[in-house]
Amino acid sequence: MYKFEILTEDKNRDKIIAEVSKFFDGFSITEQIGYWKGEQEKSLNIMIVGRYSDSRKIDRIASAIQNFNDQESVMTLVSEIHES
């Protein structure tokens, strides 16, 4: 299993939730403070646990968020996790 994280500015939260919900039944969102080019901004960390094959869905979600939030970039992270 893999943990996917999408880090983005906290704008258009309803659109973000709707976009992620198109592809995944369950996910978590954590509010954070982030910095971009020296400027502080409210940020969201969207965490999704899935299979590596979900990577394309994650890329589609990140691209959609980048477009409707009008952001220069959206960070995505992937970590392998081990179940016990």
mmCIF file of C-alpha atoms in Angstrom, residues 22-70:
data_model
loop_
_atom_site.group_PDB
_atom_site.id
_atom_site.type_symbol
_atom_site.label_atom_id
_atom_site.label_comp_id
_atom_site.label_asym_id
_atom_site.label_seq_id
_atom_site.Cartn_x
_atom_site.Cartn_y
_atom_site.Cartn_z
ATOM 1 C CA LYS A 22 -14.662 11.544 -7.667
ATOM 2 C CA PHE A 23 -11.784 9.077 -7.356
ATOM 3 C CA PHE A 24 -11.601 7.949 -3.708
ATOM 4 C CA ASP A 25 -14.222 6.982 -1.127
ATOM 5 C CA GLY A 26 -12.010 7.885 1.828
ATOM 6 C CA PHE A 27 -9.280 10.447 2.508
ATOM 7 C CA SER A 28 -8.097 12.853 5.198
ATOM 8 C CA ILE A 29 -7.500 16.591 5.035
ATOM 9 C CA THR A 30 -5.252 18.408 7.498
ATOM 10 C CA GLU A 31 -5.039 22.202 7.749
ATOM 11 C CA GLN A 32 -1.473 23.538 7.814
ATOM 12 C CA ILE A 33 0.581 26.668 7.450
ATOM 13 C CA GLY A 34 2.823 26.540 4.394
ATOM 14 C CA TYR A 35 5.307 28.835 2.718
ATOM 15 C CA TRP A 36 5.720 29.541 -0.960
ATOM 16 C CA LYS A 37 8.438 31.902 -2.166
ATOM 17 C CA GLY A 38 8.825 33.325 1.336
ATOM 18 C CA GLU A 39 5.119 34.031 1.815
ATOM 19 C CA GLN A 40 3.043 32.299 4.482
ATOM 20 C CA GLU A 41 -0.251 30.768 3.342
ATOM 21 C CA LYS A 42 -2.958 28.548 4.721
ATOM 22 C CA SER A 43 -2.468 25.096 3.233
ATOM 23 C CA LEU A 44 -4.133 21.712 3.062
ATOM 24 C CA ASN A 45 -2.541 18.279 3.163
ATOM 25 C CA ILE A 46 -4.800 15.724 1.504
ATOM 26 C CA MET A 47 -3.815 12.169 2.465
ATOM 27 C CA ILE A 48 -5.020 9.126 0.551
ATOM 28 C CA VAL A 49 -4.026 5.504 1.094
ATOM 29 C CA GLY A 50 -4.167 3.290 -1.972
ATOM 30 C CA ARG A 51 -2.302 1.147 -4.436
ATOM 31 C CA TYR A 52 0.604 2.371 -6.539
ATOM 32 C CA SER A 53 -1.680 2.100 -9.568
ATOM 33 C CA ASP A 54 -3.671 5.020 -8.085
ATOM 34 C CA SER A 55 -0.770 7.355 -8.991
ATOM 35 C CA ARG A 56 -2.491 8.502 -12.188
ATOM 36 C CA LYS A 57 -5.617 9.456 -10.241
ATOM 37 C CA ILE A 58 -3.451 11.454 -7.833
ATOM 38 C CA ASP A 59 -1.806 13.270 -10.752
ATOM 39 C CA ARG A 60 -5.227 14.098 -12.239
ATOM 40 C CA ILE A 61 -6.464 15.435 -8.907
ATOM 41 C CA ALA A 62 -3.324 17.540 -8.376
ATOM 42 C CA SER A 63 -3.610 18.967 -11.886
ATOM 43 C CA ALA A 64 -7.272 19.874 -11.376
ATOM 44 C CA ILE A 65 -6.478 21.545 -8.039
ATOM 45 C CA GLN A 66 -3.609 23.469 -9.628
ATOM 46 C CA ASN A 67 -5.972 24.741 -12.332
ATOM 47 C CA PHE A 68 -8.909 25.844 -10.211
ATOM 48 C CA ASN A 69 -6.686 27.279 -7.461
ATOM 49 C CA ASP A 70 -4.592 29.065 -10.126
#
